[in-house]
Structure formats: C-alpha cells, structure tokens
Coordinates of C-alpha atoms in Angstrom, one line a residue:
M1 CA -84.8 28.0 -76.4
A2 CA -84.5 31.7 -75.4
E3 CA -81.5 32.7 -73.3
T4 CA -82.4 33.3 -69.7
T5 CA -80.4 34.7 -66.8
T6 CA -79.9 33.1 -63.4
P7 CA -78.5 35.3 -60.6
K8 CA -75.4 34.0 -58.9
K9 CA -75.7 34.1 -55.1
R10 CA -73.3 36.5 -53.6
G11 CA -74.9 36.8 -50.1
R12 CA -76.8 39.6 -48.4
K13 CA -73.7 41.7 -47.7
A14 CA -72.9 42.2 -51.3
A15 CA -76.6 43.1 -52.1
A16 CA -76.7 45.5 -49.1
A17 CA -73.5 47.2 -50.2
G18 CA -75.0 47.8 -53.6
Q19 CA -72.4 45.7 -55.4
P20 CA -73.4 44.3 -58.8
V21 CA -74.6 40.7 -58.8
K22 CA -73.1 38.6 -61.5
Q23 CA -75.5 37.0 -63.9
E24 CA -75.2 33.5 -65.3
V25 CA -76.6 33.0 -68.8
V26 CA -78.3 29.9 -70.0
V27 CA -77.0 29.1 -73.5
M28 CA -77.7 26.4 -76.1
V29 CA -74.6 24.3 -76.7
P30 CA -74.3 21.6 -79.4
L31 CA -74.1 18.1 -77.9
A32 CA -70.9 17.5 -79.8
E33 CA -69.2 20.2 -77.7
L34 CA -70.3 18.7 -74.4
H35 CA -67.8 16.2 -73.0
P36 CA -68.1 13.9 -69.9
F37 CA -66.4 14.8 -66.6
P38 CA -63.0 12.9 -66.4
D39 CA -63.4 9.7 -64.4
H40 CA -67.1 10.4 -63.9
P41 CA -68.1 7.8 -61.3
F42 CA -71.8 7.6 -62.1
Q43 CA -73.0 5.4 -64.9
V44 CA -75.5 6.7 -67.5
R45 CA -77.8 3.7 -67.9
D46 CA -80.4 3.1 -70.7
D47 CA -83.0 1.9 -68.2
E48 CA -86.7 2.7 -67.8
S49 CA -85.9 5.9 -65.9
M50 CA -83.8 7.1 -68.9
R51 CA -86.5 6.3 -71.4
E52 CA -89.0 8.3 -69.4
T53 CA -86.5 11.2 -69.2
A54 CA -85.9 11.0 -72.9
A55 CA -89.7 11.1 -73.6
S56 CA -90.1 14.1 -71.4
V57 CA -87.2 15.9 -73.1
K58 CA -88.6 15.2 -76.5
E59 CA -92.0 16.6 -75.5
N60 CA -90.9 19.5 -73.2
G61 CA -87.2 20.0 -73.8
V62 CA -84.6 20.2 -71.0
I63 CA -86.3 22.2 -68.2
I64 CA -83.3 22.4 -65.9
P65 CA -80.0 23.5 -67.7
G66 CA -76.9 21.5 -67.2
L67 CA -73.7 22.9 -65.6
V68 CA -70.5 22.9 -67.6
R69 CA -67.0 24.5 -67.5
P70 CA -64.8 25.4 -70.5
R71 CA -62.2 22.9 -71.6
E72 CA -58.6 23.9 -72.6
E73 CA -59.0 21.5 -75.6
G74 CA -62.2 23.2 -76.7
G75 CA -65.8 22.6 -75.9
Y76 CA -67.1 22.1 -72.5
E77 CA -66.8 19.6 -69.6
I78 CA -70.1 18.5 -68.0
I79 CA -70.2 19.0 -64.3
A80 CA -73.9 18.2 -63.9
G81 CA -76.1 17.0 -66.8
H82 CA -74.7 13.7 -68.1
R83 CA -78.1 12.0 -68.0
R84 CA -79.8 15.0 -69.6
K85 CA -77.3 15.0 -72.4
H86 CA -77.9 11.3 -73.1
A87 CA -81.7 11.9 -72.9
C88 CA -81.3 14.7 -75.6
E89 CA -79.4 12.2 -77.8
L90 CA -82.2 9.6 -77.4
A91 CA -84.8 12.3 -78.1
G92 CA -83.0 13.3 -81.3
L93 CA -82.0 16.8 -80.2
T94 CA -78.7 18.3 -81.3
A95 CA -78.1 20.9 -78.5
M96 CA -78.8 21.3 -74.8
P97 CA -79.3 24.4 -72.5
V98 CA -76.4 24.8 -70.1
I99 CA -74.9 27.3 -67.7
V100 CA -71.2 27.9 -68.4
R101 CA -69.2 28.5 -65.2
D102 CA -65.4 29.0 -64.7
M103 CA -64.4 26.5 -62.0
D104 CA -61.1 24.8 -61.1
R105 CA -61.0 21.0 -61.2
D106 CA -61.3 20.4 -57.5
S107 CA -64.3 22.8 -57.1
A108 CA -66.0 21.2 -60.1
T109 CA -65.4 17.7 -58.6
V110 CA -67.1 18.7 -55.4
V111 CA -70.1 20.1 -57.3
M112 CA -70.3 17.1 -59.6
V113 CA -70.4 14.6 -56.8
D114 CA -72.9 16.6 -54.7
S115 CA -75.2 17.1 -57.6
N116 CA -75.4 13.3 -58.3
L117 CA -75.4 11.8 -54.8
Q118 CA -79.1 12.8 -54.4
R119 CA -80.1 10.4 -57.2
E120 CA -81.8 7.1 -56.5
S121 CA -80.3 3.7 -57.4
I122 CA -76.7 4.6 -57.0
L123 CA -74.5 1.5 -57.0
P124 CA -72.1 1.0 -54.0
S125 CA -69.1 1.2 -56.4
E126 CA -70.3 4.5 -57.8
R127 CA -70.8 5.9 -54.3
A128 CA -67.4 4.7 -53.2
K129 CA -65.6 6.3 -56.2
A130 CA -67.6 9.5 -55.8
Y131 CA -66.8 9.9 -52.1
K132 CA -63.1 9.3 -52.9
M133 CA -63.0 11.9 -55.7
K134 CA -64.7 14.4 -53.4
L135 CA -62.4 13.6 -50.5
D136 CA -59.2 14.0 -52.6
A137 CA -60.6 17.3 -54.0
I138 CA -61.3 18.7 -50.6
K139 CA -57.8 17.7 -49.3
R140 CA -56.1 19.4 -52.3
R141 CA -58.3 22.5 -52.1
A142 CA -57.9 22.9 -48.3
G143 CA -54.3 21.9 -48.1
R144 CA -55.1 19.6 -45.3
P145 CA -52.2 18.2 -43.2
S146 CA -51.2 14.6 -43.5
K147 CA -52.9 11.9 -41.4
D148 CA -49.8 11.7 -39.0
E149 CA -49.9 15.5 -38.5
Q150 CA -53.6 15.4 -37.7
E151 CA -53.2 12.6 -35.2
N152 CA -50.4 14.4 -33.4
A153 CA -52.2 17.8 -33.3
P154 CA -52.7 19.0 -29.7
N155 CA -56.1 20.6 -30.5
V156 CA -58.9 18.1 -30.8
S157 CA -60.7 20.3 -33.3
A158 CA -57.7 20.1 -35.6
N159 CA -58.3 16.4 -35.9
F160 CA -61.5 16.9 -37.8
R161 CA -60.7 14.8 -40.9
S162 CA -61.6 15.5 -44.5
D163 CA -63.6 12.3 -44.6
D164 CA -65.6 13.5 -41.7
E165 CA -66.3 16.7 -43.7
V166 CA -67.5 14.6 -46.6
G167 CA -69.7 12.6 -44.3
Q168 CA -71.2 15.8 -42.8
D169 CA -72.1 17.0 -46.3
A170 CA -73.7 13.7 -47.2
G171 CA -75.5 13.3 -43.9
V172 CA -73.6 10.2 -42.8
S173 CA -70.7 9.4 -40.5
G174 CA -67.1 9.7 -41.3
D175 CA -66.8 6.0 -40.7
T176 CA -69.4 5.3 -43.4
I177 CA -67.3 7.4 -45.8
R178 CA -64.2 5.5 -44.9
N179 CA -65.9 2.2 -45.4
Y180 CA -67.3 3.1 -48.8
I181 CA -63.9 4.5 -49.9
A182 CA -62.3 1.2 -48.9
L183 CA -64.5 -0.5 -51.6
T184 CA -62.3 1.2 -54.2
Q185 CA -59.5 -1.2 -53.2
L186 CA -61.6 -4.2 -54.4
V187 CA -60.7 -5.6 -57.8
P188 CA -63.4 -4.9 -60.4
E189 CA -64.9 -8.4 -60.3
L190 CA -65.5 -8.1 -56.5
Q191 CA -66.9 -4.6 -56.9
K192 CA -69.4 -6.0 -59.4
M193 CA -70.4 -8.7 -57.0
V194 CA -71.1 -6.0 -54.4
D195 CA -73.1 -4.0 -56.9
D196 CA -75.1 -7.1 -57.8
K197 CA -75.7 -7.7 -54.1
K198 CA -74.0 -11.1 -54.2
I199 CA -71.6 -9.8 -51.5
A200 CA -73.1 -7.7 -48.7
L201 CA -71.5 -4.3 -47.9
T202 CA -70.3 -5.2 -44.4
P203 CA -68.1 -8.2 -45.4
A204 CA -67.0 -6.3 -48.5
Y205 CA -65.5 -3.6 -46.3
Q206 CA -63.3 -6.3 -44.7
L207 CA -62.4 -8.0 -48.0
A208 CA -61.1 -4.6 -49.3
A209 CA -58.1 -5.1 -46.9
L210 CA -57.0 -8.2 -48.9
T211 CA -54.2 -7.8 -51.4
P212 CA -55.0 -7.9 -55.1
K213 CA -53.4 -11.4 -55.2
E214 CA -55.5 -12.6 -52.3
Q215 CA -58.7 -11.1 -53.9
A216 CA -57.9 -13.0 -57.1
L217 CA -57.6 -16.2 -55.0
L218 CA -60.9 -15.4 -53.3
L219 CA -62.6 -15.1 -56.7
E220 CA -61.4 -18.6 -57.6
T221 CA -62.6 -19.9 -54.2
I222 CA -66.0 -18.3 -54.6
D223 CA -66.3 -20.0 -58.0
S224 CA -65.2 -23.4 -56.7
E225 CA -67.4 -23.3 -53.5
Q226 CA -70.3 -21.5 -55.1
A227 CA -70.6 -19.3 -52.0
T228 CA -69.7 -15.8 -51.0
P229 CA -68.1 -15.0 -47.6
S230 CA -70.1 -13.9 -44.6
L231 CA -69.0 -11.1 -42.3
S232 CA -67.4 -13.5 -39.9
Q233 CA -65.5 -15.3 -42.7
A234 CA -64.4 -12.0 -44.2
Q235 CA -63.2 -10.8 -40.8
R236 CA -61.1 -13.9 -40.4
M237 CA -59.6 -13.5 -43.9
K238 CA -58.7 -10.0 -43.2
K239 CA -57.0 -11.0 -39.9
L240 CA -55.1 -13.8 -41.6
S241 CA -54.1 -11.4 -44.5
Q242 CA -52.7 -9.0 -41.9
S243 CA -50.6 -11.7 -40.3
G244 CA -49.4 -13.1 -43.6
E245 CA -51.2 -16.4 -43.1
L246 CA -53.9 -16.1 -45.8
N247 CA -53.3 -18.6 -48.5
E248 CA -55.2 -21.1 -50.7
D249 CA -55.5 -23.6 -47.9
T250 CA -56.6 -21.3 -45.1
M251 CA -59.0 -19.5 -47.5
L252 CA -60.6 -22.7 -48.6
Q253 CA -60.9 -23.9 -45.1
I254 CA -62.8 -20.7 -44.1
M255 CA -65.0 -20.8 -47.2
A256 CA -65.8 -24.5 -46.9
E257 CA -67.5 -23.8 -43.5
Q258 CA -71.2 -23.9 -43.5
K259 CA -72.7 -20.5 -42.8
K260 CA -74.9 -20.2 -39.8
P261 CA -78.5 -19.7 -40.8
E262 CA -79.8 -16.2 -40.3
R263 CA -82.0 -15.7 -37.2
T264 CA -85.6 -15.0 -38.0
D265 CA -86.6 -14.4 -34.4
I266 CA -88.5 -11.2 -33.7
T267 CA -88.4 -9.9 -30.1
L268 CA -90.9 -7.2 -29.0
P269 CA -90.3 -5.5 -25.7
G270 CA -93.0 -6.2 -23.1
E271 CA -93.4 -2.6 -22.3
K272 CA -94.3 -1.8 -25.9
L273 CA -96.9 -4.6 -26.1
R274 CA -98.5 -3.7 -22.7
K275 CA -100.2 -0.5 -23.9
Y276 CA -102.3 -2.6 -26.3
F277 CA -103.7 -4.9 -23.6
P278 CA -105.5 -4.6 -20.3
R279 CA -103.3 -4.4 -17.3
S280 CA -104.8 -7.6 -15.9
Y281 CA -103.4 -9.7 -18.9
T282 CA -100.6 -12.0 -18.1
P283 CA -97.7 -12.5 -20.6
M284 CA -99.2 -15.8 -21.6
Q285 CA -102.6 -14.2 -22.3
I286 CA -100.9 -11.5 -24.4
E287 CA -99.0 -14.1 -26.4
T288 CA -102.1 -16.2 -27.0
T289 CA -104.1 -13.1 -28.1
I290 CA -101.4 -12.1 -30.5
F291 CA -101.2 -15.5 -32.2
K292 CA -105.0 -15.6 -32.5
L293 CA -105.0 -12.2 -34.2
L294 CA -102.2 -13.3 -36.5
D295 CA -104.0 -16.5 -37.4
A296 CA -107.2 -14.5 -38.2
W297 CA -105.2 -12.1 -40.3
Q298 CA -103.6 -14.9 -42.2
R299 CA -107.0 -16.6 -42.9
K300 CA -108.4 -13.3 -44.1
R301 CA -105.4 -12.8 -46.4
Q302 CA -105.8 -16.3 -47.9
R303 CA -109.5 -15.7 -48.6
E304 CA -108.7 -12.4 -50.4
Q305 CA -106.0 -14.0 -52.5
S306 CA -108.3 -16.9 -53.5
R307 CA -111.0 -14.5 -54.9

C-alpha cells in the first residue's frame, strides 16, 4: 500500500497566518510490532461481524488506517484499530496501515475510548471500564480538584464534574456515567451476569454498593434460589449493607420473596386517541372500535401465517 498523507487539523488561524500544517503519514507496520492498548476495555470477538471484516480486508485491504503511538519498549501501541489488526491476522496479512502519532498516555486513553464507544454491541462491563478509564485520564490531564474541593467551591460553574464532562462527550448525563462506572465495583461473576442480561442494569447499579464479601454471598444465594434480584430487592440489599445488617439470613429472606409480575397494561391518553375518531364518539365507542380493529388485524395476521 502506497504511503499517503493526512493533514493534521490545526485550525483556521494557523492556516490564515501561513503557518505550515503538519502532515501525518500512513505507513505499513508489521502486525508483530503492533501491541494492544494496556487494559483495553473492549473485547475483540471472533463473531460474524469480525468474519465479515476479515473477508473485506482480504479482498480490499484495510481502508481506514489504525492509529498508534510509539512504545518505549519498541514497536507501537494501538490506540484505534484492534479489530482491524485481528481482521488482518484472520485474512493472512502480515502488516497493516497505521498513522503514528506521539501522544501521552492520558490523551491516548481519551482517543481510544471515544473511537470505540461508537461501535454497536458494546457490553455494559466494557462501557463501564471505558468510561472509568476516560474519567481518570481527564482528571489527571486537567488536574481537577478533589470531590470535597468541588463541593465546597462557591462558584456553581466550578462544580462541573469530570464525569459530567465525560457524559457530555458521550451524549448522556453525568448520572449515567456515574452509574456505569459503579459497575466496575461488581465482582467479575456479577459483571458477566449483567453482560448476559441475567441481571438488569438498574438493580446492578444498586448491587455495586455491596462489599466483595456480600457480593460473593449474593452469588451463592442466586445459585440456591435460581433467581436474580429485582430493583426493589437490590435497593433493600444496598440499604441493609450500608447499615451493616446484610447477612446470609437477611439476603436469603429478600431473595426468597416472590417477585411481583411485570405490568403489561398499556395506557393511551384520551386526547391522543380522540384525533382518530369523530367528536361524537363516546369513550365506550372508541374502546369498542379499537378492539374490533385489533381483532380484525389478528385474524388477518393468522390467515397470512397459515398460507
């Protein structure tokens, strides 16, 4: 693959002032010299998507170069391109096009996280670890004050927290970032249950407040009861943990309770339905008409399925 150049954005002021714009060169680097980012939070899976990527790479090569930075030990550290490297390996290639950029660890961490968060099918545990890595990097890079200093700051704008900044970049609230980061406090077994959707996210946020010993006890209780905690149960466990009253007996008592069945009721506001019916229709007429339409739709669907 021929070397190409990619201009590094320096802004309009630099261009207007006639300052030279630095060029970044795409170079071919042997796969053996490309090393994963330390504690890379995103798994590289041999799934259908990877097989499709490998087939594309085998036919067309790597269209978008990876981004790497030099390592003190030699070779390069991948910032963006872990999946592309593995696709090259599966395709039988020995080298991959990359852009080499000098970056410090914290800046590289931010770019690594941001470049991967746009992917589909990111597991909750991956997202949690990635958010935490970015948050820690931003704090170190910005030299943010401690939490106590922030809370005591007289200026409201000074209380803008680093996790709010991470949330702003990701298009979510700071509370969402804090909730995800809390998942990193779960033991690996519980994290896997969250990834496998055996435990929902909302109760998982509460369970993250339990001590490792209490979480180990919870795993035993889940196994014995063949059930996972609901949000209400998780909230009570958290409260008992904070008061020092969560033990084998209280946990078993909570987990042995029968969960309330999920509501399946659907409520449609009357003002939204009114626009589809004559003004003279009474609520009973509207309801009767809706059921007739649903019944007709169901019969039509059954006839189509029986063909």
